[in-house]
Amino acid sequence: MKISQIGEFGLIQVLKGILSSPIIGDDTAPVEINGETLLLTTDCMVEDRHFKRFYAPEVVGWKVISVNVSDVVASGGNALYALVSLALPDIEVAYVEGLYRGIKEACSFYGCQVVGGNITKAEKIVIDAFMLGKTDRFVSRSGAKPGDKLYVSGTLGDAKAGLELLLLERKKYEDFELKLIERHIRPTARIDYIKHIRKYANACIDISDGLSSDVWHLSRMSGVKISIKSNDIPVSEELKLFCKKHGRNPLEYALTGGEDYQLLFTHPEDRYNPFLDMKCIGFVEEGSGAYIDGETLHPMGFDHFR
Amino acid sequence: MKISQIGEFGLIQVLKGILSSPIIGDDTAPVEINGETLLLTTDCMVEDRHFKRFYAPEVVGWKVISVNVSDVVASGGNALYALVSLALPDIEVAYVEGLYRGIKEACSFYGCQVVGGNITKAEKIVIDAFMLGKTDRFVSRSGAKPGDKLYVSGTLGDAKAGLELLLLERKKYEDFELKLIERHIRPTARIDYIKHIRKYANACIDISDGLSSDVWHLSRMSGVKISIKSNDIPVSEELKLFCKKHGRNPLEYALTGGEDYQLLFTHPEDRYNPFLDMKCIGFVEEGSGAYIDGETLHPMGFDHFR
Ligand SMILES: Nc1ncnc2c1ncn2[C@@H]1O[C@H](COP(=O)(O)OP(=O)(O)O)[C@@H](O)[C@H]1O
Ligand SMILES: Nc1ncnc2c1ncn2[C@@H]1O[C@H](COP(=O)(O)OP(=O)(O)O)[C@@H](O)[C@H]1O
Ligand SMILES: Cc1ncc(C[n+]2csc(CCOP(=O)(O)OP(=O)(O)O)c2C)c(N)n1
Ligand SMILES: Cc1ncc(C[n+]2csc(CCOP(=O)(O)OP(=O)(O)O)c2C)c(N)n1
């Protein structure tokens, strides 16, 4: 049996079984050391799978740190220390310098630091980062409670549109297109939500694969039924313009487009914070499964092997 | 300028400069959290660079954990938690299962556990592991003191001979050849040395690139002169047999062969422990540089880009 027959998430289940580890399955792994909850996570970027060689190396460096911080934030934590493991062809040193300027800029922004790493040779560029964070209260994917509302930060679908635009490699882009491209190449982990998530969220996940898949992760891990309303899903003006121009449906981008690195979380309605760009898009009930406008929600997010 | 013009270690110096991080340069990065010294390290194995697809996946899994634990041991620590980040072609699930059986076996042996990881697609298998350890006393590469003796654990050069034998892909091997092959594919981190290193070593490094390079790392980082005596370098009976059979020089294997994952450390002579397989191979003086039998020692260890 090939990996593609069970998919990325089928494989994770198999590995979880072999390790017989109950801790696997969240955005970060919480481990207790001396009464402190530390959070461990890793995310990797591979040339031609996550980025192209023609991207400025600074944005690639920025992104690899951001996507790791995003997982720490989804667990209610602050990022502290990172390691960066590089597999590189014999490329220009200047490229790697650019990468590290981006890494450094991101670390300053998020308040963490790179304390080590590794270098090996390979045919394609692979940038693997590991992040250690900490929190007073670990927020998992499995704490959603019947009665909770489902919220999402920011807008969804922008990064997917941005990627499509970028891959056209046009010489000129309109302003709204540049904004979408920026969302793809320079996502920002929602550190402005840390306090809110840590204090109030019953469950949280960052949307890396796409809303339709990540709602399923929450529902399955929490053992609850989650329903969303398509009309409530926040999409940007830029995405609307893009979809109008190309005859596309913003909802499809919001449901299937990964890499927005927004947060999806649940808590009672009275915890709503009007000072954050959070939007209620659904609710949690007893039961199981994920639904959109009353129909089964099909997980159509990104899977590396599907 | 290409990476190959400055080499793996030249590139690390460049990156260290960009990050302006004093912490980079040791086998692990020590970070203080709540008065506890945690150790962070990462090491990666890439198909065709560190292993071949025809190796049993179990030994590849064993090795990726072992080489990470080895760095923690060299810092005087115990390994606690690991993350495993995989970049995989669409291979058989059974291969990945084998890999994880090896990972699990190694974790049981070393007393650590895998708490998470990542999966992406790629053209070649890349297995990147990240290890968190802890120690009461961090042992660095920079603490060697004039007056110290230089010691090494076990024997050197076996893994290089084992790799050469394995790459012949012969149907039959003699017993001593199988032992050498075992040293290459199934190295064991020297956890039996943890107490000794933690208690007594002024400086320590694990020999992953080859003695001749790793002596230089100790000398440079400690700002001392280190002299070794070629006759005192421990080589196994198996390596001697191998060299006799193929007309090779065991000393060359010991100096240039990496991946033995033995420990190289310094402390005063009266800390010698006869119950460990440690051997004095040199001494530390004021000054700089690394010498063998009075001549400059040329760093001929493994460099991914040279
Ligand atoms: N890509 C990188 N980014 C940051 N630090 C790095 C990187 N590669 C290596 N380092 C650091 O450089 C030092 C030497 O690395 P290396 O020779 O690989 O050590 P080891 O042989 O113990 O694994 C270590 O402190 C390591 O953390
Ligand atoms: N190769 C692996 N080995 C062990 N655990 C893994 C591996 N890949 C993923 N995991 C775990 O599976 C869970 C889901 O992974 P993933 O979907 O990549 O999370 P995220 O989108 O938050 O990065 C996480 O808890 C992660 O640690
Ligand atoms: C060149 C290119 N092609 C395709 C994509 C789309 N893409 C790659 S990975 C991904 C999903 C998220 O990445 P993953 O590595 O699975 O992160 P994780 O879920 O582990 O956080 C998407 C939408 C891209 N970013 N770049
Ligand atoms: C197929 C194959 N070719 C060559 C080697 C030899 N080799 C690969 S890496 C290495 C040195 C150590 O590995 P590295 O990734 O540099 O570890 P680190 O120094 O970072 O701990 C050696 C001797 C091998 N193990 N397998």
Short mmCIF file of N, CA and C in Angstrom, two decimals, chain A residues 1-6 8 11-12 14-15 17-21 23-25 29 31-36 38 40-44 46-47 49-50 80-94 96-98 100-101 103-104 113-124 126 128 130-132 134 304-305, chain B residues 1-6 8 11-12 14-15 17-21 23-25 29 31-36 38 40-44 46 49-50 80-94 96-98 100-101 103-104 113-124 126 128-132 134 304-305:
data_model
loop_
_atom_site.label_atom_id
_atom_site.label_comp_id
_atom_site.label_asym_id
_atom_site.label_seq_id
_atom_site.Cartn_x
_atom_site.Cartn_y
_atom_site.Cartn_z
N MET A 1 0.84 -1.20 0.00
CA MET A 1 0.00 0.00 0.00
C MET A 1 0.87 1.26 0.00
N LYS A 2 0.57 2.16 -0.90
CA LYS A 2 1.33 3.41 -0.99
C LYS A 2 0.74 4.47 -0.05
N ILE A 3 1.55 5.44 0.32
CA ILE A 3 1.08 6.51 1.20
C ILE A 3 -0.13 7.22 0.59
N SER A 4 -0.11 7.41 -0.73
CA SER A 4 -1.21 8.14 -1.39
C SER A 4 -2.55 7.43 -1.21
N GLN A 5 -2.52 6.13 -0.89
CA GLN A 5 -3.79 5.42 -0.70
C GLN A 5 -4.43 5.75 0.65
N ILE A 6 -3.62 6.15 1.62
CA ILE A 6 -4.20 6.51 2.91
C ILE A 6 -4.08 8.00 3.21
N GLU A 8 -1.92 11.81 3.85
CA GLU A 8 -1.06 12.33 4.92
C GLU A 8 -1.65 12.02 6.30
N LEU A 11 -1.61 8.35 7.27
CA LEU A 11 -0.26 7.96 7.69
C LEU A 11 0.02 8.41 9.13
N ILE A 12 -0.39 9.62 9.47
CA ILE A 12 -0.17 10.09 10.84
C ILE A 12 -0.86 9.15 11.84
N VAL A 14 -1.41 5.96 11.47
CA VAL A 14 -0.60 4.74 11.53
C VAL A 14 0.61 4.94 12.46
N LEU A 15 1.28 6.07 12.28
CA LEU A 15 2.49 6.33 13.09
C LEU A 15 2.14 6.53 14.56
N GLY A 17 -0.25 5.14 16.05
CA GLY A 17 -0.50 3.80 16.56
C GLY A 17 0.79 3.08 16.93
N ILE A 18 1.77 3.14 16.05
CA ILE A 18 3.05 2.47 16.32
C ILE A 18 3.70 3.06 17.58
N LEU A 19 3.67 4.36 17.69
CA LEU A 19 4.31 5.01 18.85
C LEU A 19 3.45 4.86 20.10
N SER A 20 2.20 4.43 19.91
CA SER A 20 1.18 4.40 20.97
C SER A 20 1.30 5.64 21.85
N SER A 21 1.27 6.78 21.17
CA SER A 21 1.42 8.06 21.85
C SER A 21 0.10 8.81 21.88
N ILE A 23 -0.23 11.74 22.98
CA ILE A 23 0.07 13.17 22.90
C ILE A 23 0.02 13.69 21.46
N ILE A 24 0.20 12.78 20.48
CA ILE A 24 0.22 13.20 19.08
C ILE A 24 -1.18 13.58 18.59
N GLY A 25 -1.30 14.65 17.84
CA GLY A 25 -2.58 15.02 17.26
C GLY A 25 -2.94 16.47 17.41
N ALA A 29 2.95 19.66 20.76
CA ALA A 29 2.96 18.63 21.80
C ALA A 29 3.29 19.31 23.13
N VAL A 31 4.53 19.27 26.81
CA VAL A 31 5.27 18.41 27.75
C VAL A 31 5.53 19.20 29.03
N GLU A 32 5.40 18.52 30.16
CA GLU A 32 5.60 19.18 31.45
C GLU A 32 7.05 19.02 31.87
N ILE A 33 7.71 20.13 32.16
CA ILE A 33 9.05 20.04 32.72
C ILE A 33 9.11 20.99 33.90
N ASN A 34 9.34 20.41 35.08
CA ASN A 34 9.38 21.23 36.30
C ASN A 34 8.13 22.09 36.48
N GLY A 35 6.97 21.51 36.21
CA GLY A 35 5.73 22.24 36.42
C GLY A 35 5.45 23.30 35.38
N GLU A 36 6.28 23.34 34.33
CA GLU A 36 6.08 24.32 33.25
C GLU A 36 5.56 23.55 32.03
N LEU A 38 5.70 23.12 28.34
CA LEU A 38 6.43 23.51 27.14
C LEU A 38 5.71 22.94 25.93
N LEU A 40 6.05 21.81 21.89
CA LEU A 40 6.99 21.45 20.83
C LEU A 40 6.26 21.29 19.51
N THR A 41 6.82 21.88 18.47
CA THR A 41 6.20 21.71 17.16
C THR A 41 7.25 21.84 16.06
N THR A 42 6.93 21.31 14.90
CA THR A 42 7.83 21.42 13.75
C THR A 42 7.01 21.55 12.47
N ASP A 43 7.48 22.38 11.57
CA ASP A 43 6.86 22.52 10.25
C ASP A 43 7.98 22.81 9.27
N CYS A 44 7.79 22.34 8.08
CA CYS A 44 8.86 22.28 7.11
C CYS A 44 8.42 22.94 5.81
N VAL A 46 9.42 22.88 1.69
CA VAL A 46 10.19 22.20 0.66
C VAL A 46 10.05 22.97 -0.66
N GLU A 47 11.19 23.16 -1.30
CA GLU A 47 11.20 23.83 -2.61
C GLU A 47 10.24 23.14 -3.58
N ARG A 49 7.24 22.64 -3.37
CA ARG A 49 6.01 22.16 -2.70
C ARG A 49 5.40 23.30 -1.91
N HIS A 50 6.27 24.10 -1.27
CA HIS A 50 5.79 25.21 -0.44
C HIS A 50 6.21 26.57 -0.99
N LEU A 80 9.46 30.60 21.93
CA LEU A 80 10.68 30.99 22.64
C LEU A 80 11.94 30.72 21.82
N TYR A 81 12.16 29.44 21.48
CA TYR A 81 13.41 29.06 20.83
C TYR A 81 13.16 28.20 19.60
N ALA A 82 13.97 28.44 18.57
CA ALA A 82 13.82 27.66 17.33
C ALA A 82 15.15 27.04 16.93
N LEU A 83 15.05 25.91 16.23
CA LEU A 83 16.20 25.32 15.54
C LEU A 83 15.82 25.29 14.07
N VAL A 84 16.81 25.50 13.20
CA VAL A 84 16.53 25.49 11.76
C VAL A 84 17.44 24.47 11.09
N SER A 85 16.81 23.47 10.49
CA SER A 85 17.57 22.42 9.83
C SER A 85 17.45 22.60 8.32
N LEU A 86 18.60 22.77 7.67
CA LEU A 86 18.61 23.04 6.23
C LEU A 86 19.13 21.83 5.45
N ALA A 87 18.45 21.48 4.38
CA ALA A 87 19.01 20.56 3.39
C ALA A 87 19.13 21.39 2.12
N LEU A 88 20.34 21.51 1.60
CA LEU A 88 20.58 22.47 0.53
C LEU A 88 21.38 21.88 -0.63
N PRO A 89 21.03 22.26 -1.84
CA PRO A 89 21.93 22.02 -2.97
C PRO A 89 23.09 23.02 -2.83
N ASP A 90 24.07 22.92 -3.70
CA ASP A 90 25.19 23.86 -3.65
C ASP A 90 24.81 25.19 -4.28
N ILE A 91 23.97 25.94 -3.55
CA ILE A 91 23.46 27.22 -4.07
C ILE A 91 24.35 28.38 -3.61
N GLU A 92 23.95 29.59 -3.99
CA GLU A 92 24.68 30.78 -3.58
C GLU A 92 24.55 31.00 -2.08
N VAL A 93 25.67 31.35 -1.44
CA VAL A 93 25.65 31.71 -0.02
C VAL A 93 24.69 32.88 0.20
N ALA A 94 24.62 33.79 -0.77
CA ALA A 94 23.75 34.96 -0.65
C ALA A 94 22.28 34.56 -0.46
N VAL A 96 21.20 31.84 1.12
CA VAL A 96 21.05 31.39 2.51
C VAL A 96 21.10 32.59 3.45
N GLU A 97 21.93 33.59 3.11
CA GLU A 97 21.97 34.81 3.92
C GLU A 97 20.61 35.50 3.91
N GLY A 98 20.00 35.57 2.73
CA GLY A 98 18.67 36.19 2.62
C GLY A 98 17.65 35.44 3.47
N TYR A 100 18.21 33.74 6.12
CA TYR A 100 18.43 34.00 7.54
C TYR A 100 18.09 35.42 7.95
N ARG A 101 18.18 36.37 7.01
CA ARG A 101 17.70 37.72 7.34
C ARG A 101 16.20 37.65 7.59
N ILE A 103 14.50 34.98 8.55
CA ILE A 103 14.31 34.23 9.80
C ILE A 103 14.53 35.14 10.99
N LYS A 104 15.58 35.94 10.89
CA LYS A 104 15.90 36.82 12.01
C LYS A 104 14.82 37.87 12.21
N GLN A 113 13.98 33.22 19.34
CA GLN A 113 15.31 33.24 18.73
C GLN A 113 15.77 31.87 18.26
N VAL A 114 16.56 31.88 17.19
CA VAL A 114 17.15 30.64 16.68
C VAL A 114 18.41 30.34 17.49
N VAL A 115 18.46 29.15 18.08
CA VAL A 115 19.61 28.81 18.93
C VAL A 115 20.46 27.69 18.34
N GLY A 116 20.11 27.23 17.15
CA GLY A 116 20.92 26.17 16.54
C GLY A 116 20.25 25.62 15.31
N GLY A 117 20.81 24.53 14.80
CA GLY A 117 20.24 23.94 13.60
C GLY A 117 21.14 22.87 13.03
N ASN A 118 21.00 22.66 11.76
CA ASN A 118 21.78 21.62 11.10
C ASN A 118 21.88 21.96 9.61
N ILE A 119 22.91 21.45 8.96
CA ILE A 119 23.05 21.63 7.52
C ILE A 119 23.44 20.30 6.88
N THR A 120 22.69 19.91 5.85
CA THR A 120 23.08 18.75 5.04
C THR A 120 22.92 19.13 3.58
N LYS A 121 23.46 18.31 2.73
CA LYS A 121 23.30 18.56 1.31
C LYS A 121 22.08 17.80 0.80
N ALA A 122 21.43 18.33 -0.22
CA ALA A 122 20.29 17.65 -0.83
C ALA A 122 20.06 18.24 -2.21
N GLU A 123 19.19 17.64 -2.97
CA GLU A 123 18.96 18.13 -4.34
C GLU A 123 18.04 19.35 -4.36
N LYS A 124 17.08 19.38 -3.41
CA LYS A 124 16.17 20.52 -3.34
C LYS A 124 16.30 21.17 -1.98
N VAL A 126 15.27 22.21 1.47
CA VAL A 126 14.31 21.85 2.51
C VAL A 126 14.66 22.66 3.75
N ASP A 128 13.52 23.07 7.52
CA ASP A 128 12.72 22.46 8.56
C ASP A 128 12.96 23.28 9.82
N PHE A 130 11.99 23.87 14.00
CA PHE A 130 11.44 23.31 15.23
C PHE A 130 11.26 24.46 16.19
N MET A 131 10.15 24.45 16.87
CA MET A 131 9.90 25.56 17.78
C MET A 131 9.55 25.04 19.17
N LEU A 132 10.12 25.71 20.16
CA LEU A 132 9.79 25.44 21.56
C LEU A 132 9.06 26.65 22.09
N LYS A 134 6.00 28.13 25.25
CA LYS A 134 5.46 27.77 26.55
C LYS A 134 4.12 28.46 26.78
N HIS A 304 -0.75 16.39 1.43
CA HIS A 304 0.45 16.24 0.60
C HIS A 304 0.43 15.02 -0.31
N PHE A 305 -0.40 14.03 0.05
CA PHE A 305 -0.38 12.79 -0.73
C PHE A 305 -1.68 12.49 -1.46
N MET B 1 29.14 33.67 -4.70
CA MET B 1 29.91 32.61 -4.07
C MET B 1 29.02 31.43 -3.69
N LYS B 2 29.44 30.24 -4.08
CA LYS B 2 28.67 29.03 -3.78
C LYS B 2 29.02 28.49 -2.39
N ILE B 3 28.11 27.71 -1.82
CA ILE B 3 28.36 27.14 -0.49
C ILE B 3 29.64 26.30 -0.50
N SER B 4 29.85 25.56 -1.60
CA SER B 4 31.03 24.68 -1.65
C SER B 4 32.34 25.46 -1.52
N GLN B 5 32.30 26.77 -1.80
CA GLN B 5 33.54 27.54 -1.68
C GLN B 5 33.89 27.85 -0.23
N ILE B 6 32.87 27.83 0.65
CA ILE B 6 33.18 28.09 2.07
C ILE B 6 32.94 26.85 2.93
N GLU B 8 30.51 23.57 4.67
CA GLU B 8 29.44 23.50 5.67
C GLU B 8 29.77 24.38 6.89
N LEU B 11 29.70 28.11 6.20
CA LEU B 11 28.31 28.58 6.14
C LEU B 11 27.73 28.76 7.54
N ILE B 12 28.02 27.82 8.44
CA ILE B 12 27.51 27.96 9.82
C ILE B 12 28.03 29.26 10.44
N VAL B 14 28.78 32.03 8.89
CA VAL B 14 28.03 33.13 8.27
C VAL B 14 26.66 33.28 8.93
N LEU B 15 25.97 32.15 9.11
CA LEU B 15 24.62 32.19 9.69
C LEU B 15 24.67 32.64 11.15
N GLY B 17 26.77 34.62 12.37
CA GLY B 17 26.97 36.07 12.33
C GLY B 17 25.67 36.82 12.09
N ILE B 18 24.88 36.35 11.13
CA ILE B 18 23.60 37.02 10.84
C ILE B 18 22.68 36.99 12.05
N LEU B 19 22.63 35.84 12.71
CA LEU B 19 21.75 35.71 13.88
C LEU B 19 22.35 36.42 15.10
N SER B 20 23.60 36.79 15.00
CA SER B 20 24.40 37.30 16.14
C SER B 20 24.05 36.53 17.41
N SER B 21 24.17 35.21 17.29
CA SER B 21 23.83 34.34 18.41
C SER B 21 25.08 33.71 19.02
N ILE B 23 25.07 31.54 21.26
CA ILE B 23 24.72 30.20 21.73
C ILE B 23 25.03 29.12 20.68
N ILE B 24 25.10 29.54 19.40
CA ILE B 24 25.34 28.56 18.33
C ILE B 24 26.79 28.09 18.32
N GLY B 25 26.99 26.80 18.13
CA GLY B 25 28.35 26.28 18.01
C GLY B 25 28.61 25.03 18.83
N ALA B 29 22.04 23.26 21.99
CA ALA B 29 21.87 24.64 22.46
C ALA B 29 21.27 24.57 23.86
N VAL B 31 19.32 26.09 26.89
CA VAL B 31 18.45 27.23 27.22
C VAL B 31 17.91 27.03 28.63
N GLU B 32 17.83 28.13 29.36
CA GLU B 32 17.35 28.06 30.74
C GLU B 32 15.85 28.31 30.76
N ILE B 33 15.11 27.39 31.34
CA ILE B 33 13.68 27.64 31.54
C ILE B 33 13.36 27.27 32.97
N ASN B 34 12.92 28.28 33.74
CA ASN B 34 12.61 28.05 35.15
C ASN B 34 13.76 27.39 35.91
N GLY B 35 14.96 27.86 35.67
CA GLY B 35 16.11 27.34 36.41
C GLY B 35 16.54 25.95 35.99
N GLU B 36 15.94 25.45 34.90
CA GLU B 36 16.31 24.13 34.39
C GLU B 36 17.08 24.34 33.08
N LEU B 38 17.71 23.18 29.63
CA LEU B 38 17.22 22.29 28.57
C LEU B 38 18.19 22.34 27.40
N LEU B 40 18.71 21.67 23.28
CA LEU B 40 18.01 21.50 22.00
C LEU B 40 18.99 21.12 20.91
N THR B 41 18.63 20.14 20.12
CA THR B 41 19.50 19.77 19.01
C THR B 41 18.70 19.15 17.88
N THR B 42 19.27 19.17 16.69
CA THR B 42 18.60 18.54 15.55
C THR B 42 19.64 17.94 14.61
N ASP B 43 19.33 16.78 14.07
CA ASP B 43 20.18 16.14 13.08
C ASP B 43 19.27 15.42 12.11
N CYS B 44 19.72 15.36 10.89
CA CYS B 44 18.86 14.96 9.81
C CYS B 44 19.52 13.84 9.01
N VAL B 46 19.37 12.13 5.13
CA VAL B 46 18.85 12.28 3.78
C VAL B 46 19.21 11.05 2.95
N ARG B 49 22.51 10.32 0.96
CA ARG B 49 23.60 11.09 1.60
C ARG B 49 23.99 10.42 2.91
N HIS B 50 22.98 9.93 3.64
CA HIS B 50 23.23 9.29 4.94
C HIS B 50 22.86 7.81 4.93
N LEU B 80 14.98 13.55 26.30
CA LEU B 80 13.62 13.42 26.84
C LEU B 80 12.56 13.28 25.75
N TYR B 81 12.46 14.27 24.89
CA TYR B 81 11.39 14.31 23.89
C TYR B 81 11.92 14.58 22.49
N ALA B 82 11.31 13.90 21.52
CA ALA B 82 11.73 14.09 20.13
C ALA B 82 10.54 14.44 19.24
N LEU B 83 10.83 15.18 18.17
CA LEU B 83 9.87 15.38 17.08
C LEU B 83 10.54 14.81 15.83
N VAL B 84 9.73 14.21 14.96
CA VAL B 84 10.29 13.63 13.74
C VAL B 84 9.59 14.24 12.52
N SER B 85 10.36 14.92 11.71
CA SER B 85 9.79 15.57 10.54
C SER B 85 10.21 14.79 9.29
N LEU B 86 9.20 14.31 8.56
CA LEU B 86 9.47 13.47 7.39
C LEU B 86 9.16 14.22 6.09
N ALA B 87 10.06 14.12 5.13
CA ALA B 87 9.75 14.52 3.76
C ALA B 87 9.86 13.23 2.95
N LEU B 88 8.75 12.85 2.30
CA LEU B 88 8.69 11.52 1.70
C LEU B 88 8.17 11.53 0.27
N PRO B 89 8.74 10.70 -0.58
CA PRO B 89 8.09 10.41 -1.86
C PRO B 89 6.89 9.50 -1.56
N ASP B 90 6.10 9.21 -2.57
CA ASP B 90 4.94 8.33 -2.35
C ASP B 90 5.40 6.87 -2.27
N ILE B 91 6.03 6.52 -1.14
CA ILE B 91 6.57 5.17 -0.97
C ILE B 91 5.56 4.26 -0.26
N GLU B 92 5.97 3.02 -0.01
CA GLU B 92 5.12 2.08 0.70
C GLU B 92 4.93 2.51 2.17
N VAL B 93 3.70 2.40 2.65
CA VAL B 93 3.43 2.68 4.06
C VAL B 93 4.28 1.75 4.94
N ALA B 94 4.49 0.52 4.48
CA ALA B 94 5.27 -0.45 5.24
C ALA B 94 6.69 0.07 5.53
N VAL B 96 7.54 3.22 6.02
CA VAL B 96 7.45 4.22 7.09
C VAL B 96 7.16 3.52 8.43
N GLU B 97 6.37 2.45 8.36
CA GLU B 97 6.12 1.68 9.59
C GLU B 97 7.43 1.11 10.13
N GLY B 98 8.25 0.57 9.24
CA GLY B 98 9.55 0.03 9.67
C GLY B 98 10.41 1.11 10.31
N TYR B 100 9.42 3.72 11.84
CA TYR B 100 8.90 4.07 13.16
C TYR B 100 9.09 2.96 14.18
N ARG B 101 9.14 1.72 13.73
CA ARG B 101 9.50 0.66 14.69
C ARG B 101 10.93 0.88 15.18
N ILE B 103 12.51 3.78 15.25
CA ILE B 103 12.48 4.99 16.08
C ILE B 103 11.99 4.65 17.48
N LYS B 104 10.93 3.83 17.53
CA LYS B 104 10.37 3.49 18.82
C LYS B 104 11.35 2.65 19.66
N GLN B 113 10.93 9.89 24.20
CA GLN B 113 9.76 9.56 23.40
C GLN B 113 9.48 10.58 22.31
N VAL B 114 8.89 10.09 21.21
CA VAL B 114 8.48 10.97 20.12
C VAL B 114 7.10 11.52 20.46
N VAL B 115 6.98 12.85 20.49
CA VAL B 115 5.71 13.47 20.86
C VAL B 115 5.04 14.20 19.69
N GLY B 116 5.64 14.14 18.52
CA GLY B 116 5.01 14.81 17.38
C GLY B 116 5.94 14.83 16.19
N GLY B 117 5.52 15.57 15.17
CA GLY B 117 6.35 15.64 13.97
C GLY B 117 5.64 16.34 12.84
N ASN B 118 6.03 16.01 11.64
CA ASN B 118 5.45 16.65 10.47
C ASN B 118 5.65 15.72 9.27
N ILE B 119 4.78 15.86 8.28
CA ILE B 119 4.92 15.09 7.05
C ILE B 119 4.73 16.02 5.86
N THR B 120 5.67 15.98 4.93
CA THR B 120 5.51 16.67 3.65
C THR B 120 5.95 15.73 2.54
N LYS B 121 5.63 16.08 1.36
CA LYS B 121 6.05 15.27 0.24
C LYS B 121 7.37 15.81 -0.31
N ALA B 122 8.19 14.93 -0.86
CA ALA B 122 9.45 15.35 -1.46
C ALA B 122 9.92 14.25 -2.39
N GLU B 123 10.97 14.52 -3.16
CA GLU B 123 11.44 13.50 -4.11
C GLU B 123 12.30 12.43 -3.44
N LYS B 124 13.04 12.84 -2.39
CA LYS B 124 13.88 11.88 -1.67
C LYS B 124 13.46 11.86 -0.21
N VAL B 126 13.72 12.38 3.49
CA VAL B 126 14.47 13.20 4.45
C VAL B 126 13.84 12.96 5.82
N ASP B 128 14.18 14.19 9.57
CA ASP B 128 14.78 15.21 10.40
C ASP B 128 14.27 15.00 11.81
N ALA B 129 15.17 14.86 12.76
CA ALA B 129 14.69 14.71 14.14
C ALA B 129 15.20 15.87 14.97
N PHE B 130 14.40 16.17 15.97
CA PHE B 130 14.68 17.26 16.88
C PHE B 130 14.61 16.67 18.27
N MET B 131 15.57 16.98 19.11
CA MET B 131 15.59 16.36 20.44
C MET B 131 15.68 17.42 21.52
N LEU B 132 14.88 17.22 22.56
CA LEU B 132 14.94 18.06 23.74
C LEU B 132 15.49 17.20 24.87
N LYS B 134 17.79 17.31 28.89
CA LYS B 134 18.09 18.21 30.01
C LYS B 134 19.33 17.75 30.77
N HIS B 304 29.65 18.36 4.19
CA HIS B 304 28.64 18.10 3.15
C HIS B 304 28.91 18.83 1.84
N PHE B 305 29.69 19.91 1.93
CA PHE B 305 29.88 20.72 0.72
C PHE B 305 31.32 20.75 0.21
#
